[in-house]
JSON list of C-alpha atoms in Angstrom, two decimals:
[
{"chain": "A", "resi": 1, "resn": "MET", "atom": "CA", "xyz": [-304.35, 126.37, 101.12]},
{"chain": "A", "resi": 2, "resn": "GLU", "atom": "CA", "xyz": [-302.58, 129.67, 100.42]},
{"chain": "A", "resi": 3, "resn": "LYS", "atom": "CA", "xyz": [-302.82, 130.58, 104.11]},
{"chain": "A", "resi": 4, "resn": "ILE", "atom": "CA", "xyz": [-301.22, 127.28, 105.12]},
{"chain": "A", "resi": 5, "resn": "VAL", "atom": "CA", "xyz": [-298.36, 127.83, 102.67]},
{"chain": "A", "resi": 6, "resn": "GLU", "atom": "CA", "xyz": [-297.93, 131.39, 103.96]},
{"chain": "A", "resi": 7, "resn": "TRP", "atom": "CA", "xyz": [-297.75, 130.23, 107.60]},
{"chain": "A", "resi": 8, "resn": "ILE", "atom": "CA", "xyz": [-295.25, 127.48, 106.76]},
{"chain": "A", "resi": 9, "resn": "MET", "atom": "CA", "xyz": [-293.12, 129.94, 104.79]},
{"chain": "A", "resi": 10, "resn": "ARG", "atom": "CA", "xyz": [-293.31, 132.49, 107.59]},
{"chain": "A", "resi": 11, "resn": "ALA", "atom": "CA", "xyz": [-292.25, 129.83, 110.11]},
{"chain": "A", "resi": 12, "resn": "VAL", "atom": "CA", "xyz": [-289.23, 128.87, 107.99]},
{"chain": "A", "resi": 13, "resn": "VAL", "atom": "CA", "xyz": [-288.21, 132.52, 107.57]},
{"chain": "A", "resi": 14, "resn": "VAL", "atom": "CA", "xyz": [-288.54, 133.22, 111.30]},
{"chain": "A", "resi": 15, "resn": "LEU", "atom": "CA", "xyz": [-286.40, 130.18, 112.12]},
{"chain": "A", "resi": 16, "resn": "ILE", "atom": "CA", "xyz": [-283.71, 131.35, 109.70]},
{"chain": "A", "resi": 17, "resn": "CYS", "atom": "CA", "xyz": [-283.79, 134.91, 111.06]},
{"chain": "A", "resi": 18, "resn": "ILE", "atom": "CA", "xyz": [-283.50, 134.04, 114.75]},
{"chain": "A", "resi": 19, "resn": "THR", "atom": "CA", "xyz": [-280.99, 131.25, 114.16]},
{"chain": "A", "resi": 20, "resn": "VAL", "atom": "CA", "xyz": [-278.57, 133.47, 112.23]},
{"chain": "A", "resi": 21, "resn": "HIS", "atom": "CA", "xyz": [-279.17, 136.34, 114.67]},
{"chain": "A", "resi": 22, "resn": "GLU", "atom": "CA", "xyz": [-278.26, 134.27, 117.72]},
{"chain": "A", "resi": 23, "resn": "LEU", "atom": "CA", "xyz": [-275.41, 132.44, 115.97]},
{"chain": "A", "resi": 24, "resn": "CYS", "atom": "CA", "xyz": [-273.81, 135.79, 115.08]},
{"chain": "A", "resi": 25, "resn": "HIS", "atom": "CA", "xyz": [-274.07, 136.96, 118.69]},
{"chain": "A", "resi": 26, "resn": "GLY", "atom": "CA", "xyz": [-272.26, 133.83, 119.83]},
{"chain": "A", "resi": 27, "resn": "TYR", "atom": "CA", "xyz": [-269.67, 133.91, 117.08]},
{"chain": "A", "resi": 28, "resn": "ALA", "atom": "CA", "xyz": [-268.85, 137.57, 117.71]},
{"chain": "A", "resi": 29, "resn": "ALA", "atom": "CA", "xyz": [-268.42, 136.84, 121.42]},
{"chain": "A", "resi": 30, "resn": "TYR", "atom": "CA", "xyz": [-266.20, 133.87, 120.59]},
{"chain": "A", "resi": 31, "resn": "LYS", "atom": "CA", "xyz": [-263.95, 135.93, 118.31]},
{"chain": "A", "resi": 32, "resn": "LEU", "atom": "CA", "xyz": [-263.69, 138.57, 121.03]},
{"chain": "A", "resi": 33, "resn": "GLY", "atom": "CA", "xyz": [-262.50, 136.06, 123.62]},
{"chain": "A", "resi": 34, "resn": "ASP", "atom": "CA", "xyz": [-265.62, 134.56, 125.23]},
{"chain": "A", "resi": 35, "resn": "ASP", "atom": "CA", "xyz": [-266.23, 130.88, 124.45]},
{"chain": "A", "resi": 36, "resn": "THR", "atom": "CA", "xyz": [-269.35, 130.54, 126.64]},
{"chain": "A", "resi": 37, "resn": "ALA", "atom": "CA", "xyz": [-271.69, 130.19, 123.65]},
{"chain": "A", "resi": 38, "resn": "LYS", "atom": "CA", "xyz": [-269.34, 127.71, 121.98]},
{"chain": "A", "resi": 39, "resn": "ARG", "atom": "CA", "xyz": [-269.21, 125.51, 125.09]},
{"chain": "A", "resi": 40, "resn": "ALA", "atom": "CA", "xyz": [-273.02, 125.69, 125.29]},
{"chain": "A", "resi": 41, "resn": "GLY", "atom": "CA", "xyz": [-273.31, 124.39, 121.72]},
{"chain": "A", "resi": 42, "resn": "ARG", "atom": "CA", "xyz": [-274.81, 127.61, 120.41]},
{"chain": "A", "resi": 43, "resn": "LEU", "atom": "CA", "xyz": [-272.37, 128.22, 117.53]},
{"chain": "A", "resi": 44, "resn": "THR", "atom": "CA", "xyz": [-274.60, 126.25, 115.19]},
{"chain": "A", "resi": 45, "resn": "LEU", "atom": "CA", "xyz": [-277.17, 126.74, 112.45]},
{"chain": "A", "resi": 46, "resn": "ASN", "atom": "CA", "xyz": [-279.40, 124.14, 114.11]},
{"chain": "A", "resi": 47, "resn": "PRO", "atom": "CA", "xyz": [-282.53, 126.17, 114.97]},
{"chain": "A", "resi": 48, "resn": "LEU", "atom": "CA", "xyz": [-283.48, 123.75, 117.76]},
{"chain": "A", "resi": 49, "resn": "LYS", "atom": "CA", "xyz": [-280.52, 125.07, 119.75]},
{"chain": "A", "resi": 50, "resn": "HIS", "atom": "CA", "xyz": [-281.84, 128.63, 119.58]},
{"chain": "A", "resi": 51, "resn": "ILE", "atom": "CA", "xyz": [-285.61, 128.25, 119.87]},
{"chain": "A", "resi": 52, "resn": "ASP", "atom": "CA", "xyz": [-287.44, 129.37, 122.98]},
{"chain": "A", "resi": 53, "resn": "PRO", "atom": "CA", "xyz": [-290.76, 127.44, 122.86]},
{"chain": "A", "resi": 54, "resn": "ILE", "atom": "CA", "xyz": [-292.87, 130.20, 124.42]},
{"chain": "A", "resi": 55, "resn": "GLY", "atom": "CA", "xyz": [-291.14, 132.97, 122.48]},
{"chain": "A", "resi": 56, "resn": "THR", "atom": "CA", "xyz": [-291.63, 131.13, 119.19]},
{"chain": "A", "resi": 57, "resn": "LEU", "atom": "CA", "xyz": [-295.30, 130.47, 119.93]},
{"chain": "A", "resi": 58, "resn": "MET", "atom": "CA", "xyz": [-295.82, 134.16, 120.70]},
{"chain": "A", "resi": 59, "resn": "LEU", "atom": "CA", "xyz": [-294.40, 135.07, 117.28]},
{"chain": "A", "resi": 60, "resn": "PHE", "atom": "CA", "xyz": [-297.35, 133.38, 115.62]},
{"chain": "A", "resi": 61, "resn": "VAL", "atom": "CA", "xyz": [-300.03, 134.22, 118.17]},
{"chain": "A", "resi": 62, "resn": "ALA", "atom": "CA", "xyz": [-299.18, 137.83, 118.95]},
{"chain": "A", "resi": 63, "resn": "ARG", "atom": "CA", "xyz": [-296.73, 138.73, 116.14]},
{"chain": "A", "resi": 64, "resn": "PHE", "atom": "CA", "xyz": [-293.91, 139.29, 118.62]},
{"chain": "A", "resi": 65, "resn": "GLY", "atom": "CA", "xyz": [-291.59, 136.85, 120.28]},
{"chain": "A", "resi": 66, "resn": "TRP", "atom": "CA", "xyz": [-288.03, 135.99, 121.17]},
{"chain": "A", "resi": 67, "resn": "ALA", "atom": "CA", "xyz": [-285.32, 133.36, 120.83]},
{"chain": "A", "resi": 68, "resn": "LYS", "atom": "CA", "xyz": [-283.25, 131.76, 123.56]},
{"chain": "A", "resi": 69, "resn": "PRO", "atom": "CA", "xyz": [-280.55, 134.35, 124.40]},
{"chain": "A", "resi": 70, "resn": "VAL", "atom": "CA", "xyz": [-277.00, 133.27, 123.65]},
{"chain": "A", "resi": 71, "resn": "PRO", "atom": "CA", "xyz": [-275.02, 133.00, 126.92]},
{"chain": "A", "resi": 72, "resn": "VAL", "atom": "CA", "xyz": [-272.25, 135.59, 127.14]},
{"chain": "A", "resi": 73, "resn": "ASN", "atom": "CA", "xyz": [-269.76, 136.16, 129.94]},
{"chain": "A", "resi": 74, "resn": "PRO", "atom": "CA", "xyz": [-268.54, 139.76, 129.54]},
{"chain": "A", "resi": 75, "resn": "TYR", "atom": "CA", "xyz": [-265.74, 139.16, 132.06]},
{"chain": "A", "resi": 76, "resn": "ASN", "atom": "CA", "xyz": [-263.98, 137.10, 129.38]},
{"chain": "A", "resi": 77, "resn": "PHE", "atom": "CA", "xyz": [-263.67, 140.17, 127.14]},
{"chain": "A", "resi": 78, "resn": "SER", "atom": "CA", "xyz": [-260.50, 142.28, 127.11]},
{"chain": "A", "resi": 79, "resn": "ASN", "atom": "CA", "xyz": [-262.68, 145.41, 126.97]},
{"chain": "A", "resi": 80, "resn": "MET", "atom": "CA", "xyz": [-266.02, 144.62, 128.56]},
{"chain": "A", "resi": 81, "resn": "LYS", "atom": "CA", "xyz": [-268.08, 147.60, 127.36]},
{"chain": "A", "resi": 82, "resn": "ARG", "atom": "CA", "xyz": [-266.70, 147.72, 123.81]},
{"chain": "A", "resi": 83, "resn": "ASP", "atom": "CA", "xyz": [-266.78, 143.97, 123.19]},
{"chain": "A", "resi": 84, "resn": "MET", "atom": "CA", "xyz": [-270.26, 143.58, 124.67]},
{"chain": "A", "resi": 85, "resn": "ALA", "atom": "CA", "xyz": [-271.50, 146.33, 122.35]},
{"chain": "A", "resi": 86, "resn": "LEU", "atom": "CA", "xyz": [-269.89, 144.64, 119.34]},
{"chain": "A", "resi": 87, "resn": "THR", "atom": "CA", "xyz": [-271.36, 141.28, 120.33]},
{"chain": "A", "resi": 88, "resn": "ALA", "atom": "CA", "xyz": [-274.81, 142.87, 120.62]},
{"chain": "A", "resi": 89, "resn": "ALA", "atom": "CA", "xyz": [-274.47, 144.66, 117.27]},
{"chain": "A", "resi": 90, "resn": "ALA", "atom": "CA", "xyz": [-273.64, 141.41, 115.48]},
{"chain": "A", "resi": 91, "resn": "GLY", "atom": "CA", "xyz": [-277.24, 140.18, 115.77]},
{"chain": "A", "resi": 92, "resn": "PRO", "atom": "CA", "xyz": [-279.05, 143.09, 114.06]},
{"chain": "A", "resi": 93, "resn": "ALA", "atom": "CA", "xyz": [-276.18, 143.41, 111.56]},
{"chain": "A", "resi": 94, "resn": "SER", "atom": "CA", "xyz": [-276.75, 139.81, 110.48]},
{"chain": "A", "resi": 95, "resn": "ASN", "atom": "CA", "xyz": [-280.46, 140.50, 109.91]},
{"chain": "A", "resi": 96, "resn": "PHE", "atom": "CA", "xyz": [-279.76, 143.55, 107.76]},
{"chain": "A", "resi": 97, "resn": "ALA", "atom": "CA", "xyz": [-277.21, 141.52, 105.79]},
{"chain": "A", "resi": 98, "resn": "LEU", "atom": "CA", "xyz": [-279.80, 138.77, 105.21]},
{"chain": "A", "resi": 99, "resn": "ALA", "atom": "CA", "xyz": [-282.33, 141.38, 104.06]},
{"chain": "A", "resi": 100, "resn": "VAL", "atom": "CA", "xyz": [-279.86, 142.77, 101.49]},
{"chain": "A", "resi": 101, "resn": "LEU", "atom": "CA", "xyz": [-278.89, 139.28, 100.27]},
{"chain": "A", "resi": 102, "resn": "SER", "atom": "CA", "xyz": [-282.60, 138.41, 99.96]},
{"chain": "A", "resi": 103, "resn": "ALA", "atom": "CA", "xyz": [-283.16, 141.54, 97.85]},
{"chain": "A", "resi": 104, "resn": "CYS", "atom": "CA", "xyz": [-280.32, 140.45, 95.54]},
{"chain": "A", "resi": 105, "resn": "ALA", "atom": "CA", "xyz": [-281.88, 136.98, 95.27]},
{"chain": "A", "resi": 106, "resn": "LEU", "atom": "CA", "xyz": [-285.33, 138.49, 94.58]},
{"chain": "A", "resi": 107, "resn": "LYS", "atom": "CA", "xyz": [-283.77, 140.64, 91.86]},
{"chain": "A", "resi": 108, "resn": "SER", "atom": "CA", "xyz": [-282.53, 137.47, 90.15]},
{"chain": "A", "resi": 109, "resn": "VAL", "atom": "CA", "xyz": [-285.96, 135.84, 90.41]},
{"chain": "A", "resi": 110, "resn": "TRP", "atom": "CA", "xyz": [-287.61, 138.97, 89.00]},
{"chain": "A", "resi": 111, "resn": "ALA", "atom": "CA", "xyz": [-285.10, 139.23, 86.15]},
{"chain": "A", "resi": 112, "resn": "THR", "atom": "CA", "xyz": [-285.70, 135.64, 85.04]},
{"chain": "A", "resi": 113, "resn": "SER", "atom": "CA", "xyz": [-289.51, 135.75, 85.33]},
{"chain": "A", "resi": 114, "resn": "TYR", "atom": "CA", "xyz": [-292.08, 136.98, 82.88]},
{"chain": "A", "resi": 115, "resn": "VAL", "atom": "CA", "xyz": [-294.84, 139.17, 84.30]},
{"chain": "A", "resi": 116, "resn": "ALA", "atom": "CA", "xyz": [-297.53, 140.36, 81.92]},
{"chain": "A", "resi": 117, "resn": "PRO", "atom": "CA", "xyz": [-297.92, 144.15, 81.65]},
{"chain": "A", "resi": 118, "resn": "TYR", "atom": "CA", "xyz": [-300.19, 145.62, 84.32]},
{"chain": "A", "resi": 119, "resn": "PHE", "atom": "CA", "xyz": [-300.39, 142.28, 86.15]},
{"chain": "A", "resi": 120, "resn": "PRO", "atom": "CA", "xyz": [-300.56, 143.12, 89.87]},
{"chain": "A", "resi": 121, "resn": "ILE", "atom": "CA", "xyz": [-297.16, 142.45, 91.40]},
{"chain": "A", "resi": 122, "resn": "GLU", "atom": "CA", "xyz": [-298.64, 141.26, 94.69]},
{"chain": "A", "resi": 123, "resn": "LYS", "atom": "CA", "xyz": [-300.48, 138.49, 92.84]},
{"chain": "A", "resi": 124, "resn": "TRP", "atom": "CA", "xyz": [-297.26, 137.48, 91.08]},
{"chain": "A", "resi": 125, "resn": "ILE", "atom": "CA", "xyz": [-295.57, 137.18, 94.46]},
{"chain": "A", "resi": 126, "resn": "LEU", "atom": "CA", "xyz": [-298.46, 135.20, 95.95]},
{"chain": "A", "resi": 127, "resn": "HIS", "atom": "CA", "xyz": [-298.25, 132.70, 93.10]},
{"chain": "A", "resi": 128, "resn": "ASN", "atom": "CA", "xyz": [-294.46, 132.57, 93.09]},
{"chain": "A", "resi": 129, "resn": "PRO", "atom": "CA", "xyz": [-293.38, 130.95, 96.38]},
{"chain": "A", "resi": 130, "resn": "VAL", "atom": "CA", "xyz": [-289.69, 131.67, 95.76]},
{"chain": "A", "resi": 131, "resn": "ALA", "atom": "CA", "xyz": [-290.38, 135.39, 95.36]},
{"chain": "A", "resi": 132, "resn": "GLY", "atom": "CA", "xyz": [-292.72, 135.31, 98.35]},
{"chain": "A", "resi": 133, "resn": "PHE", "atom": "CA", "xyz": [-290.00, 133.68, 100.45]},
{"chain": "A", "resi": 134, "resn": "PHE", "atom": "CA", "xyz": [-287.48, 136.40, 99.66]},
{"chain": "A", "resi": 135, "resn": "VAL", "atom": "CA", "xyz": [-290.00, 139.19, 100.25]},
{"chain": "A", "resi": 136, "resn": "LEU", "atom": "CA", "xyz": [-290.70, 137.74, 103.69]},
{"chain": "A", "resi": 137, "resn": "MET", "atom": "CA", "xyz": [-286.96, 137.47, 104.31]},
{"chain": "A", "resi": 138, "resn": "ILE", "atom": "CA", "xyz": [-286.57, 141.16, 103.49]},
{"chain": "A", "resi": 139, "resn": "TRP", "atom": "CA", "xyz": [-289.49, 142.27, 105.66]},
{"chain": "A", "resi": 140, "resn": "ILE", "atom": "CA", "xyz": [-288.94, 140.07, 108.72]},
{"chain": "A", "resi": 141, "resn": "ASN", "atom": "CA", "xyz": [-285.17, 140.51, 108.84]},
{"chain": "A", "resi": 142, "resn": "THR", "atom": "CA", "xyz": [-285.49, 144.29, 108.56]},
{"chain": "A", "resi": 143, "resn": "ALA", "atom": "CA", "xyz": [-288.17, 144.39, 111.25]},
{"chain": "A", "resi": 144, "resn": "LEU", "atom": "CA", "xyz": [-286.16, 142.14, 113.57]},
{"chain": "A", "resi": 145, "resn": "GLY", "atom": "CA", "xyz": [-283.00, 144.16, 113.05]},
{"chain": "A", "resi": 146, "resn": "LEU", "atom": "CA", "xyz": [-284.70, 147.50, 113.71]},
{"chain": "A", "resi": 147, "resn": "PHE", "atom": "CA", "xyz": [-286.63, 146.20, 116.72]},
{"chain": "A", "resi": 148, "resn": "ASN", "atom": "CA", "xyz": [-283.46, 144.89, 118.34]},
{"chain": "A", "resi": 149, "resn": "LEU", "atom": "CA", "xyz": [-281.70, 148.21, 117.78]},
{"chain": "A", "resi": 150, "resn": "LEU", "atom": "CA", "xyz": [-284.18, 150.01, 120.05]},
{"chain": "A", "resi": 151, "resn": "PRO", "atom": "CA", "xyz": [-282.21, 151.23, 123.10]},
{"chain": "A", "resi": 152, "resn": "PHE", "atom": "CA", "xyz": [-284.52, 149.48, 125.55]},
{"chain": "A", "resi": 153, "resn": "PRO", "atom": "CA", "xyz": [-283.18, 146.74, 127.85]},
{"chain": "A", "resi": 154, "resn": "PRO", "atom": "CA", "xyz": [-282.71, 143.87, 127.23]},
{"chain": "A", "resi": 155, "resn": "LEU", "atom": "CA", "xyz": [-282.73, 144.53, 123.47]},
{"chain": "A", "resi": 156, "resn": "ASP", "atom": "CA", "xyz": [-279.43, 144.69, 121.60]},
{"chain": "A", "resi": 157, "resn": "GLY", "atom": "CA", "xyz": [-279.69, 148.45, 121.21]},
{"chain": "A", "resi": 158, "resn": "SER", "atom": "CA", "xyz": [-279.40, 148.92, 124.96]},
{"chain": "A", "resi": 159, "resn": "LYS", "atom": "CA", "xyz": [-276.13, 146.97, 125.00]},
{"chain": "A", "resi": 160, "resn": "ILE", "atom": "CA", "xyz": [-274.79, 148.96, 122.07]},
{"chain": "A", "resi": 161, "resn": "ILE", "atom": "CA", "xyz": [-275.39, 152.36, 123.71]},
{"chain": "A", "resi": 162, "resn": "SER", "atom": "CA", "xyz": [-273.99, 151.04, 127.00]},
{"chain": "A", "resi": 163, "resn": "GLY", "atom": "CA", "xyz": [-270.63, 150.80, 125.27]},
{"chain": "A", "resi": 164, "resn": "PHE", "atom": "CA", "xyz": [-270.50, 154.60, 125.29]},
{"chain": "A", "resi": 165, "resn": "MET", "atom": "CA", "xyz": [-271.33, 154.97, 129.00]},
{"chain": "A", "resi": 166, "resn": "THR", "atom": "CA", "xyz": [-269.01, 155.65, 131.91]},
{"chain": "A", "resi": 167, "resn": "ASP", "atom": "CA", "xyz": [-268.10, 152.62, 134.03]},
{"chain": "A", "resi": 168, "resn": "ASP", "atom": "CA", "xyz": [-270.47, 153.66, 136.81]},
{"chain": "A", "resi": 169, "resn": "MET", "atom": "CA", "xyz": [-273.36, 154.22, 134.41]},
{"chain": "A", "resi": 170, "resn": "TYR", "atom": "CA", "xyz": [-272.57, 150.95, 132.65]},
{"chain": "A", "resi": 171, "resn": "PHE", "atom": "CA", "xyz": [-272.88, 148.75, 135.73]},
{"chain": "A", "resi": 172, "resn": "ARG", "atom": "CA", "xyz": [-276.04, 150.58, 136.84]},
{"chain": "A", "resi": 173, "resn": "TRP", "atom": "CA", "xyz": [-277.48, 150.01, 133.37]},
{"chain": "A", "resi": 174, "resn": "MET", "atom": "CA", "xyz": [-276.64, 146.30, 133.53]},
{"chain": "A", "resi": 175, "resn": "GLU", "atom": "CA", "xyz": [-278.47, 146.03, 136.86]},
{"chain": "A", "resi": 176, "resn": "PHE", "atom": "CA", "xyz": [-281.53, 147.77, 135.38]},
{"chain": "A", "resi": 177, "resn": "GLU", "atom": "CA", "xyz": [-281.43, 145.47, 132.34]},
{"chain": "A", "resi": 178, "resn": "ARG", "atom": "CA", "xyz": [-282.23, 142.41, 134.45]},
{"chain": "A", "resi": 179, "resn": "LYS", "atom": "CA", "xyz": [-285.47, 144.02, 135.67]},
{"chain": "A", "resi": 180, "resn": "ALA", "atom": "CA", "xyz": [-286.33, 145.69, 132.36]},
{"chain": "A", "resi": 181, "resn": "ALA", "atom": "CA", "xyz": [-286.96, 142.35, 130.66]},
{"chain": "A", "resi": 182, "resn": "TYR", "atom": "CA", "xyz": [-290.21, 142.02, 132.64]},
{"chain": "A", "resi": 183, "resn": "LEU", "atom": "CA", "xyz": [-291.16, 145.61, 131.76]},
{"chain": "A", "resi": 184, "resn": "LEU", "atom": "CA", "xyz": [-290.59, 144.88, 128.08]},
{"chain": "A", "resi": 185, "resn": "MET", "atom": "CA", "xyz": [-292.83, 141.82, 128.30]},
{"chain": "A", "resi": 186, "resn": "ALA", "atom": "CA", "xyz": [-295.55, 143.89, 129.99]},
{"chain": "A", "resi": 187, "resn": "ILE", "atom": "CA", "xyz": [-295.38, 146.55, 127.26]},
{"chain": "A", "resi": 188, "resn": "LEU", "atom": "CA", "xyz": [-295.60, 143.91, 124.52]},
{"chain": "A", "resi": 189, "resn": "LEU", "atom": "CA", "xyz": [-298.59, 142.21, 126.16]},
{"chain": "A", "resi": 190, "resn": "ILE", "atom": "CA", "xyz": [-300.39, 145.53, 126.67]},
{"chain": "A", "resi": 191, "resn": "SER", "atom": "CA", "xyz": [-299.71, 146.40, 123.02]},
{"chain": "A", "resi": 192, "resn": "PHE", "atom": "CA", "xyz": [-301.18, 143.07, 121.92]},
{"chain": "A", "resi": 193, "resn": "VAL", "atom": "CA", "xyz": [-304.32, 143.46, 124.06]},
{"chain": "A", "resi": 194, "resn": "THR", "atom": "CA", "xyz": [-304.96, 147.12, 123.17]},
{"chain": "A", "resi": 195, "resn": "LYS", "atom": "CA", "xyz": [-303.88, 146.73, 119.51]},
{"chain": "A", "resi": 196, "resn": "ILE", "atom": "CA", "xyz": [-301.65, 149.78, 120.03]},
{"chain": "A", "resi": 197, "resn": "SER", "atom": "CA", "xyz": [-298.05, 148.86, 119.30]},
{"chain": "A", "resi": 198, "resn": "LEU", "atom": "CA", "xyz": [-295.54, 151.34, 120.66]},
{"chain": "A", "resi": 199, "resn": "PHE", "atom": "CA", "xyz": [-292.61, 149.54, 119.08]},
{"chain": "A", "resi": 200, "resn": "SER", "atom": "CA", "xyz": [-294.28, 149.27, 115.67]},
{"chain": "A", "resi": 201, "resn": "THR", "atom": "CA", "xyz": [-294.82, 153.02, 115.81]},
{"chain": "A", "resi": 202, "resn": "LEU", "atom": "CA", "xyz": [-291.15, 153.60, 116.63]},
{"chain": "A", "resi": 203, "resn": "ILE", "atom": "CA", "xyz": [-289.76, 151.43, 113.82]},
{"chain": "A", "resi": 204, "resn": "GLY", "atom": "CA", "xyz": [-292.60, 151.87, 111.31]},
{"chain": "A", "resi": 205, "resn": "VAL", "atom": "CA", "xyz": [-291.10, 154.72, 109.28]},
{"chain": "A", "resi": 206, "resn": "PRO", "atom": "CA", "xyz": [-287.57, 153.30, 108.88]},
{"chain": "A", "resi": 207, "resn": "LEU", "atom": "CA", "xyz": [-289.05, 149.82, 108.29]},
{"chain": "A", "resi": 208, "resn": "ASP", "atom": "CA", "xyz": [-291.22, 151.03, 105.41]},
{"chain": "A", "resi": 209, "resn": "PHE", "atom": "CA", "xyz": [-288.35, 153.06, 103.95]},
{"chain": "A", "resi": 210, "resn": "ILE", "atom": "CA", "xyz": [-285.81, 150.22, 104.00]},
{"chain": "A", "resi": 211, "resn": "VAL", "atom": "CA", "xyz": [-288.22, 147.54, 102.78]},
{"chain": "A", "resi": 212, "resn": "ASP", "atom": "CA", "xyz": [-289.53, 149.76, 99.97]},
{"chain": "A", "resi": 213, "resn": "TYR", "atom": "CA", "xyz": [-285.97, 150.64, 98.96]},
{"chain": "A", "resi": 214, "resn": "LEU", "atom": "CA", "xyz": [-284.93, 146.97, 98.79]},
{"chain": "A", "resi": 215, "resn": "ILE", "atom": "CA", "xyz": [-288.09, 145.95, 96.93]},
{"chain": "A", "resi": 216, "resn": "ASP", "atom": "CA", "xyz": [-287.57, 148.79, 94.43]},
{"chain": "A", "resi": 217, "resn": "TYR", "atom": "CA", "xyz": [-283.99, 147.63, 93.95]},
{"chain": "A", "resi": 218, "resn": "ALA", "atom": "CA", "xyz": [-285.10, 144.03, 93.39]},
{"chain": "A", "resi": 219, "resn": "MET", "atom": "CA", "xyz": [-288.03, 144.85, 91.11]},
{"chain": "A", "resi": 220, "resn": "PRO", "atom": "CA", "xyz": [-287.28, 148.24, 89.49]},
{"chain": "A", "resi": 221, "resn": "THR", "atom": "CA", "xyz": [-290.05, 147.96, 86.89]},
{"chain": "A", "resi": 222, "resn": "ARG", "atom": "CA", "xyz": [-292.83, 146.97, 89.28]},
{"chain": "A", "resi": 223, "resn": "THR", "atom": "CA", "xyz": [-296.15, 148.74, 88.68]},
{"chain": "A", "resi": 224, "resn": "GLY", "atom": "CA", "xyz": [-296.45, 149.99, 92.24]},
{"chain": "A", "resi": 225, "resn": "ALA", "atom": "CA", "xyz": [-299.39, 147.73, 92.98]},
{"chain": "A", "resi": 226, "resn": "PHE", "atom": "CA", "xyz": [-297.35, 145.87, 95.54]},
{"chain": "A", "resi": 227, "resn": "GLY", "atom": "CA", "xyz": [-297.22, 147.42, 98.98]},
{"chain": "A", "resi": 228, "resn": "LEU", "atom": "CA", "xyz": [-295.85, 146.30, 102.34]}
]
């Protein structure tokens, strides 16, 4: 029963994370002059508008996945490179903001709860679905934000660094990005089959640091029994 609750909670958290992430991409583009996402009906908190069926399934089967990319027409921007970089940065920024807000909410739950001395914190979280929800929000949002910041096409990080390129390099990079999506998929599949995750290795240290920092902020008197 606990496993079922955990999977349902994880599914809800994932839907929230990817919905806000994609909405913020579209909203940033809209504010910068491109209404493509708005006309496509993507400026919404309705997760059904942002879900990619295969990408969502892969999240639960292989622990990696993707949402339906928000359509953006960079030719509508007044400054293509800068505005594309800002639009890309809006997604990860929204995930980090959600992680911080979740830590604040977890702090309130912790402050209003009684936990017996020396009672393992991880057990308290397992038996407190509200706390468990916010812990998952912290972990998944931080992981999603860091993963998307990797400067590998077509992740958001590649679009952010492209904003600092020369015009010639920028257009060459955009051409490479279209092909790199298949390379990224191949790397993720190989990682899943071999159980060696290159991307987890790259974001592991900052992920642990940020999550531990937010958990320590939310539950400053925890015994240390809880680990992520």
